[in-house]
């Protein structure tokens, strides 16, 4: 029976995945001028985050947590606006 019940570790992983997906949708919606479907905003946000993190990783040797935190703050700011 315990194989069917999620552990706290599994629940934290699912919450992190949901948070990342919400960040991608918000960033994709902010990047598009028109209101698109959530699926398109998700892919656009994922592409934007990949582009920013790849550019940051190629240009600098600083950790990727810096642009990721900046993107998260920008996403929360867009969500609050």
PDB file of N, CA and C in Angstrom:
ATOM      1  N   UNK A   1       0.812  -1.196   0.000  1.00  0.00           N
ATOM      2  CA  UNK A   1       0.000   0.000   0.000  1.00  0.00           C
ATOM      3  C   UNK A   1       0.858   1.264   0.000  1.00  0.00           C
ATOM      4  N   UNK A   2       2.027   1.212   0.637  1.00  0.00           N
ATOM      5  CA  UNK A   2       2.856   2.416   0.707  1.00  0.00           C
ATOM      6  C   UNK A   2       3.465   2.776  -0.642  1.00  0.00           C
ATOM      7  N   UNK A   3       3.475   1.833  -1.587  1.00  0.00           N
ATOM      8  CA  UNK A   3       4.022   2.153  -2.900  1.00  0.00           C
ATOM      9  C   UNK A   3       3.116   3.126  -3.659  1.00  0.00           C
ATOM     10  N   UNK A   4       1.865   3.200  -3.273  1.00  0.00           N
ATOM     11  CA  UNK A   4       0.915   4.086  -3.953  1.00  0.00           C
ATOM     12  C   UNK A   4       0.823   5.467  -3.318  1.00  0.00           C
ATOM     13  N   UNK A   5       1.324   5.620  -2.119  1.00  0.00           N
ATOM     14  CA  UNK A   5       1.251   6.895  -1.415  1.00  0.00           C
ATOM     15  C   UNK A   5       2.552   7.669  -1.639  1.00  0.00           C
ATOM     16  N   UNK A   6       2.465   8.923  -1.996  1.00  0.00           N
ATOM     17  CA  UNK A   6       3.695   9.689  -2.226  1.00  0.00           C
ATOM     18  C   UNK A   6       4.382  10.046  -0.911  1.00  0.00           C
ATOM     19  N   UNK A   7       5.697  10.072  -0.959  1.00  0.00           N
ATOM     20  CA  UNK A   7       6.476  10.483   0.205  1.00  0.00           C
ATOM     21  C   UNK A   7       6.584  12.008   0.204  1.00  0.00           C
ATOM     22  N   UNK A   8       6.999  12.588   1.316  1.00  0.00           N
ATOM     23  CA  UNK A   8       7.196  14.049   1.330  1.00  0.00           C
ATOM     24  C   UNK A   8       8.210  14.512   0.282  1.00  0.00           C
ATOM     25  N   UNK A   9       9.205  13.695   0.006  1.00  0.00           N
ATOM     26  CA  UNK A   9      10.189  14.034  -1.025  1.00  0.00           C
ATOM     27  C   UNK A   9       9.517  14.103  -2.396  1.00  0.00           C
ATOM     28  N   UNK A  10       8.625  13.163  -2.687  1.00  0.00           N
ATOM     29  CA  UNK A  10       7.903  13.174  -3.960  1.00  0.00           C
ATOM     30  C   UNK A  10       6.982  14.390  -4.061  1.00  0.00           C
ATOM     31  N   UNK A  11       6.355  14.768  -2.970  1.00  0.00           N
ATOM     32  CA  UNK A  11       5.467  15.932  -2.974  1.00  0.00           C
ATOM     33  C   UNK A  11       6.250  17.215  -3.205  1.00  0.00           C
ATOM     34  N   UNK A  12       7.453  17.325  -2.618  1.00  0.00           N
ATOM     35  CA  UNK A  12       8.290  18.501  -2.854  1.00  0.00           C
ATOM     36  C   UNK A  12       8.758  18.558  -4.309  1.00  0.00           C
ATOM     37  N   UNK A  13       9.055  17.415  -4.885  1.00  0.00           N
ATOM     38  CA  UNK A  13       9.422  17.375  -6.295  1.00  0.00           C
ATOM     39  C   UNK A  13       8.284  17.812  -7.196  1.00  0.00           C
ATOM     40  N   UNK A  14       7.074  17.374  -6.879  1.00  0.00           N
ATOM     41  CA  UNK A  14       5.909  17.780  -7.669  1.00  0.00           C
ATOM     42  C   UNK A  14       5.633  19.271  -7.508  1.00  0.00           C
ATOM     43  N   UNK A  15       5.831  19.805  -6.310  1.00  0.00           N
ATOM     44  CA  UNK A  15       5.637  21.240  -6.093  1.00  0.00           C
ATOM     45  C   UNK A  15       6.694  22.045  -6.846  1.00  0.00           C
ATOM     46  N   UNK A  16       7.933  21.579  -6.882  1.00  0.00           N
ATOM     47  CA  UNK A  16       8.982  22.258  -7.641  1.00  0.00           C
ATOM     48  C   UNK A  16       8.707  22.233  -9.129  1.00  0.00           C
ATOM     49  N   UNK A  17       8.194  21.114  -9.624  1.00  0.00           N
ATOM     50  CA  UNK A  17       7.840  21.024 -11.034  1.00  0.00           C
ATOM     51  C   UNK A  17       6.706  21.986 -11.373  1.00  0.00           C
ATOM     52  N   UNK A  18       5.701  22.061 -10.517  1.00  0.00           N
ATOM     53  CA  UNK A  18       4.586  22.980 -10.748  1.00  0.00           C
ATOM     54  C   UNK A  18       5.060  24.431 -10.718  1.00  0.00           C
ATOM     55  N   UNK A  19       5.965  24.745  -9.829  1.00  0.00           N
ATOM     56  CA  UNK A  19       6.509  26.104  -9.749  1.00  0.00           C
ATOM     57  C   UNK A  19       7.304  26.450 -10.999  1.00  0.00           C
ATOM     58  N   UNK A  20       8.110  25.515 -11.483  1.00  0.00           N
ATOM     59  CA  UNK A  20       8.875  25.756 -12.707  1.00  0.00           C
ATOM     60  C   UNK A  20       7.949  25.927 -13.909  1.00  0.00           C
ATOM     61  N   UNK A  21       6.911  25.122 -14.000  1.00  0.00           N
ATOM     62  CA  UNK A  21       5.963  25.248 -15.107  1.00  0.00           C
ATOM     63  C   UNK A  21       5.238  26.588 -15.062  1.00  0.00           C
ATOM     64  N   UNK A  22       4.853  27.024 -13.862  1.00  0.00           N
ATOM     65  CA  UNK A  22       4.208  28.332 -13.744  1.00  0.00           C
ATOM     66  C   UNK A  22       5.158  29.452 -14.155  1.00  0.00           C
ATOM     67  N   UNK A  23       6.444  29.326 -13.796  1.00  0.00           N
ATOM     68  CA  UNK A  23       7.431  30.328 -14.196  1.00  0.00           C
ATOM     69  C   UNK A  23       7.558  30.371 -15.714  1.00  0.00           C
ATOM     70  N   UNK A  24       7.588  29.211 -16.365  1.00  0.00           N
ATOM     71  CA  UNK A  24       7.688  29.163 -17.820  1.00  0.00           C
ATOM     72  C   UNK A  24       6.476  29.799 -18.476  1.00  0.00           C
ATOM     73  N   UNK A  25       5.288  29.530 -17.954  1.00  0.00           N
ATOM     74  CA  UNK A  25       4.066  30.093 -18.542  1.00  0.00           C
ATOM     75  C   UNK A  25       4.047  31.608 -18.377  1.00  0.00           C
ATOM     76  N   UNK A  26       4.429  32.093 -17.208  1.00  0.00           N
ATOM     77  CA  UNK A  26       4.421  33.544 -16.967  1.00  0.00           C
ATOM     78  C   UNK A  26       5.467  34.238 -17.831  1.00  0.00           C
ATOM     79  N   UNK A  27       6.666  33.650 -17.947  1.00  0.00           N
ATOM     80  CA  UNK A  27       7.702  34.260 -18.775  1.00  0.00           C
ATOM     81  C   UNK A  27       7.307  34.230 -20.251  1.00  0.00           C
ATOM     82  N   UNK A  28       6.664  33.165 -20.694  1.00  0.00           N
ATOM     83  CA  UNK A  28       6.215  33.096 -22.077  1.00  0.00           C
ATOM     84  C   UNK A  28       5.098  34.077 -22.363  1.00  0.00           C
ATOM     85  N   UNK A  29       4.196  34.251 -21.409  1.00  0.00           N
ATOM     86  CA  UNK A  29       3.122  35.229 -21.588  1.00  0.00           C
ATOM     87  C   UNK A  29       3.674  36.650 -21.585  1.00  0.00           C
ATOM     88  N   UNK A  30       4.704  36.904 -20.811  1.00  0.00           N
ATOM     89  CA  UNK A  30       5.303  38.237 -20.790  1.00  0.00           C
ATOM     90  C   UNK A  30       6.087  38.511 -22.069  1.00  0.00           C
ATOM     91  N   UNK A  31       6.646  37.474 -22.682  1.00  0.00           N
ATOM     92  CA  UNK A  31       7.434  37.662 -23.902  1.00  0.00           C
ATOM     93  C   UNK A  31       6.548  37.868 -25.126  1.00  0.00           C
ATOM     94  N   UNK A  32       5.332  37.359 -25.101  1.00  0.00           N
ATOM     95  CA  UNK A  32       4.415  37.509 -26.231  1.00  0.00           C
ATOM     96  C   UNK A  32       3.614  38.788 -26.092  1.00  0.00           C
ATOM     97  N   UNK A  33       3.468  39.503 -27.194  1.00  0.00           N
ATOM     98  CA  UNK A  33       2.645  40.716 -27.161  1.00  0.00           C
ATOM     99  C   UNK A  33       1.165  40.363 -27.128  1.00  0.00           C
ATOM    100  N   UNK A  34       0.809  39.291 -27.826  1.00  0.00           N
ATOM    101  CA  UNK A  34      -0.587  38.857 -27.838  1.00  0.00           C
ATOM    102  C   UNK A  34      -0.792  37.797 -26.771  1.00  0.00           C
ATOM    103  N   UNK A  35      -2.021  37.651 -26.355  1.00  0.00           N
ATOM    104  CA  UNK A  35      -2.357  36.596 -25.403  1.00  0.00           C
ATOM    105  C   UNK A  35      -2.509  35.291 -26.170  1.00  0.00           C
ATOM    106  N   UNK A  36      -1.611  34.383 -25.947  1.00  0.00           N
ATOM    107  CA  UNK A  36      -1.617  33.092 -26.629  1.00  0.00           C
ATOM    108  C   UNK A  36      -2.178  32.032 -25.694  1.00  0.00           C
ATOM    109  N   UNK A  37      -2.321  30.846 -26.233  1.00  0.00           N
ATOM    110  CA  UNK A  37      -2.766  29.718 -25.430  1.00  0.00           C
ATOM    111  C   UNK A  37      -1.689  29.390 -24.409  1.00  0.00           C
ATOM    112  N   UNK A  38      -2.070  28.802 -23.272  1.00  0.00           N
ATOM    113  CA  UNK A  38      -1.067  28.485 -22.246  1.00  0.00           C
ATOM    114  C   UNK A  38       0.023  27.532 -22.737  1.00  0.00           C
ATOM    115  N   UNK A  39      -0.319  26.644 -23.656  1.00  0.00           N
ATOM    116  CA  UNK A  39       0.682  25.712 -24.172  1.00  0.00           C
ATOM    117  C   UNK A  39       1.770  26.460 -24.948  1.00  0.00           C
ATOM    118  N   UNK A  40       1.361  27.444 -25.719  1.00  0.00           N
ATOM    119  CA  UNK A  40       2.326  28.234 -26.488  1.00  0.00           C
ATOM    120  C   UNK A  40       3.154  29.100 -25.548  1.00  0.00           C
ATOM    121  N   UNK A  41       2.529  29.661 -24.528  1.00  0.00           N
ATOM    122  CA  UNK A  41       3.264  30.459 -23.543  1.00  0.00           C
ATOM    123  C   UNK A  41       4.266  29.593 -22.785  1.00  0.00           C
ATOM    124  N   UNK A  42       3.906  28.338 -22.503  1.00  0.00           N
ATOM    125  CA  UNK A  42       4.814  27.425 -21.809  1.00  0.00           C
ATOM    126  C   UNK A  42       6.061  27.164 -22.643  1.00  0.00           C
ATOM    127  N   UNK A  43       5.875  26.875 -23.921  1.00  0.00           N
ATOM    128  CA  UNK A  43       7.019  26.609 -24.800  1.00  0.00           C
ATOM    129  C   UNK A  43       7.850  27.873 -25.011  1.00  0.00           C
ATOM    130  N   UNK A  44       7.192  29.024 -25.161  1.00  0.00           N
ATOM    131  CA  UNK A  44       7.923  30.283 -25.336  1.00  0.00           C
ATOM    132  C   UNK A  44       8.718  30.624 -24.079  1.00  0.00           C
ATOM    133  N   UNK A  45       8.141  30.407 -22.917  1.00  0.00           N
ATOM    134  CA  UNK A  45       8.862  30.665 -21.665  1.00  0.00           C
ATOM    135  C   UNK A  45      10.033  29.727 -21.478  1.00  0.00           C
ATOM    136  N   UNK A  46       9.841  28.461 -21.832  1.00  0.00           N
ATOM    137  CA  UNK A  46      10.928  27.500 -21.736  1.00  0.00           C
ATOM    138  C   UNK A  46      12.065  27.900 -22.679  1.00  0.00           C
ATOM    139  N   UNK A  47      11.724  28.313 -23.890  1.00  0.00           N
ATOM    140  CA  UNK A  47      12.739  28.757 -24.840  1.00  0.00           C
ATOM    141  C   UNK A  47      13.466  29.997 -24.366  1.00  0.00           C
ATOM    142  N   UNK A  48      12.724  30.943 -23.781  1.00  0.00           N
ATOM    143  CA  UNK A  48      13.347  32.166 -23.269  1.00  0.00           C
ATOM    144  C   UNK A  48      14.319  31.853 -22.140  1.00  0.00           C
ATOM    145  N   UNK A  49      13.917  30.992 -21.218  1.00  0.00           N
ATOM    146  CA  UNK A  49      14.793  30.628 -20.107  1.00  0.00           C
ATOM    147  C   UNK A  49      16.019  29.880 -20.621  1.00  0.00           C
ATOM    148  N   UNK A  50      15.842  28.979 -21.581  1.00  0.00           N
ATOM    149  CA  UNK A  50      16.986  28.270 -22.172  1.00  0.00           C
ATOM    150  C   UNK A  50      17.942  29.239 -22.852  1.00  0.00           C
ATOM    151  N   UNK A  51      17.403  30.199 -23.577  1.00  0.00           N
ATOM    152  CA  UNK A  51      18.238  31.178 -24.268  1.00  0.00           C
ATOM    153  C   UNK A  51      19.038  32.023 -23.280  1.00  0.00           C
ATOM    154  N   UNK A  52      18.376  32.490 -22.233  1.00  0.00           N
ATOM    155  CA  UNK A  52      19.059  33.330 -21.234  1.00  0.00           C
ATOM    156  C   UNK A  52      20.126  32.524 -20.495  1.00  0.00           C
ATOM    157  N   UNK A  53      19.801  31.310 -20.071  1.00  0.00           N
ATOM    158  CA  UNK A  53      20.772  30.513 -19.319  1.00  0.00           C
ATOM    159  C   UNK A  53      21.948  30.083 -20.197  1.00  0.00           C
ATOM    160  N   UNK A  54      21.693  29.758 -21.469  1.00  0.00           N
ATOM    161  CA  UNK A  54      22.783  29.388 -22.372  1.00  0.00           C
ATOM    162  C   UNK A  54      23.697  30.571 -22.632  1.00  0.00           C
ATOM    163  N   UNK A  55      23.101  31.740 -22.880  1.00  0.00           N
ATOM    164  CA  UNK A  55      23.906  32.935 -23.118  1.00  0.00           C
ATOM    165  C   UNK A  55      24.736  33.273 -21.888  1.00  0.00           C
ATOM    166  N   UNK A  56      24.142  33.201 -20.715  1.00  0.00           N
ATOM    167  CA  UNK A  56      24.859  33.484 -19.473  1.00  0.00           C
ATOM    168  C   UNK A  56      26.007  32.499 -19.274  1.00  0.00           C
ATOM    169  N   UNK A  57      25.748  31.220 -19.531  1.00  0.00           N
ATOM    170  CA  UNK A  57      26.780  30.211 -19.339  1.00  0.00           C
ATOM    171  C   UNK A  57      27.932  30.331 -20.313  1.00  0.00           C
ATOM    172  N   UNK A  58      27.658  30.808 -21.528  1.00  0.00           N
ATOM    173  CA  UNK A  58      28.721  30.966 -22.523  1.00  0.00           C
ATOM    174  C   UNK A  58      29.548  32.210 -22.241  1.00  0.00           C
ATOM    175  N   UNK A  59      28.902  33.291 -21.836  1.00  0.00           N
ATOM    176  CA  UNK A  59      29.599  34.564 -21.666  1.00  0.00           C
ATOM    177  C   UNK A  59      30.384  34.626 -20.357  1.00  0.00           C
ATOM    178  N   UNK A  60      29.801  34.133 -19.271  1.00  0.00           N
ATOM    179  CA  UNK A  60      30.454  34.255 -17.964  1.00  0.00           C
ATOM    180  C   UNK A  60      30.711  32.887 -17.353  1.00  0.00           C
ATOM    181  N   UNK A  61      31.523  32.887 -16.330  1.00  0.00           N
ATOM    182  CA  UNK A  61      31.749  31.654 -15.568  1.00  0.00           C
ATOM    183  C   UNK A  61      31.022  31.696 -14.222  1.00  0.00           C
ATOM    184  N   UNK A  62      30.173  32.691 -14.046  1.00  0.00           N
ATOM    185  CA  UNK A  62      29.402  32.822 -12.806  1.00  0.00           C
ATOM    186  C   UNK A  62      28.335  31.732 -12.765  1.00  0.00           C
ATOM    187  N   UNK A  63      27.856  31.387 -11.576  1.00  0.00           N
ATOM    188  CA  UNK A  63      26.842  30.330 -11.480  1.00  0.00           C
ATOM    189  C   UNK A  63      25.531  30.721 -12.160  1.00  0.00           C
ATOM    190  N   UNK A  64      24.831  29.717 -12.637  1.00  0.00           N
ATOM    191  CA  UNK A  64      23.573  29.939 -13.340  1.00  0.00           C
ATOM    192  C   UNK A  64      22.428  30.307 -12.397  1.00  0.00           C
ATOM    193  N   UNK A  65      22.665  30.261 -11.122  1.00  0.00           N
ATOM    194  CA  UNK A  65      21.622  30.638 -10.160  1.00  0.00           C
ATOM    195  C   UNK A  65      21.307  32.130 -10.226  1.00  0.00           C
ATOM    196  N   UNK A  66      22.271  32.928 -10.640  1.00  0.00           N
ATOM    197  CA  UNK A  66      22.066  34.379 -10.706  1.00  0.00           C
ATOM    198  C   UNK A  66      21.008  34.734 -11.752  1.00  0.00           C
ATOM    199  N   UNK A  67      21.152  34.306 -13.020  1.00  0.00           N
ATOM    200  CA  UNK A  67      20.098  34.650 -13.981  1.00  0.00           C
ATOM    201  C   UNK A  67      18.792  33.920 -13.701  1.00  0.00           C
ATOM    202  N   UNK A  68      18.887  32.732 -13.117  1.00  0.00           N
ATOM    203  CA  UNK A  68      17.661  32.017 -12.783  1.00  0.00           C
ATOM    204  C   UNK A  68      16.872  32.762 -11.709  1.00  0.00           C
ATOM    205  N   UNK A  69      17.565  33.298 -10.718  1.00  0.00           N
ATOM    206  CA  UNK A  69      16.891  34.093  -9.690  1.00  0.00           C
ATOM    207  C   UNK A  69      16.321  35.374 -10.286  1.00  0.00           C
ATOM    208  N   UNK A  70      17.064  35.994 -11.199  1.00  0.00           N
ATOM    209  CA  UNK A  70      16.565  37.218 -11.845  1.00  0.00           C
ATOM    210  C   UNK A  70      15.324  36.912 -12.688  1.00  0.00           C
ATOM    211  N   UNK A  71      15.319  35.781 -13.395  1.00  0.00           N
ATOM    212  CA  UNK A  71      14.139  35.400 -14.172  1.00  0.00           C
ATOM    213  C   UNK A  71      12.947  35.098 -13.265  1.00  0.00           C
ATOM    214  N   UNK A  72      13.207  34.460 -12.127  1.00  0.00           N
ATOM    215  CA  UNK A  72      12.124  34.178 -11.192  1.00  0.00           C
ATOM    216  C   UNK A  72      11.537  35.460 -10.627  1.00  0.00           C
ATOM    217  N   UNK A  73      12.393  36.415 -10.283  1.00  0.00           N
ATOM    218  CA  UNK A  73      11.906  37.703  -9.775  1.00  0.00           C
ATOM    219  C   UNK A  73      11.121  38.441 -10.862  1.00  0.00           C
ATOM    220  N   UNK A  74      11.618  38.402 -12.100  1.00  0.00           N
ATOM    221  CA  UNK A  74      10.906  39.043 -13.197  1.00  0.00           C
ATOM    222  C   UNK A  74       9.562  38.364 -13.442  1.00  0.00           C
ATOM    223  N   UNK A  75       9.521  37.045 -13.342  1.00  0.00           N
ATOM    224  CA  UNK A  75       8.256  36.326 -13.519  1.00  0.00           C
ATOM    225  C   UNK A  75       7.254  36.655 -12.429  1.00  0.00           C
ATOM    226  N   UNK A  76       7.712  36.736 -11.200  1.00  0.00           N
ATOM    227  CA  UNK A  76       6.802  37.113 -10.107  1.00  0.00           C
ATOM    228  C   UNK A  76       6.342  38.543 -10.273  1.00  0.00           C
ATOM    229  N   UNK A  77       7.236  39.416 -10.739  1.00  0.00           N
ATOM    230  CA  UNK A  77       6.855  40.810 -10.991  1.00  0.00           C
ATOM    231  C   UNK A  77       5.814  40.919 -12.084  1.00  0.00           C
ATOM    232  N   UNK A  78       5.972  40.139 -13.163  1.00  0.00           N
ATOM    233  CA  UNK A  78       4.973  40.141 -14.234  1.00  0.00           C
ATOM    234  C   UNK A  78       3.646  39.560 -13.754  1.00  0.00           C
ATOM    235  N   UNK A  79       3.738  38.568 -12.898  1.00  0.00           N
ATOM    236  CA  UNK A  79       2.520  37.963 -12.357  1.00  0.00           C
ATOM    237  C   UNK A  79       1.787  38.936 -11.436  1.00  0.00           C
ATOM    238  N   UNK A  80       2.537  39.724 -10.664  1.00  0.00           N
ATOM    239  CA  UNK A  80       1.914  40.687  -9.762  1.00  0.00           C
ATOM    240  C   UNK A  80       1.319  41.859 -10.521  1.00  0.00           C
ATOM    241  N   UNK A  81       1.925  42.185 -11.665  1.00  0.00           N
ATOM    242  CA  UNK A  81       1.415  43.299 -12.461  1.00  0.00           C
ATOM    243  C   UNK A  81       0.178  42.859 -13.198  1.00  0.00           C
TER     244      UNK A  81
END
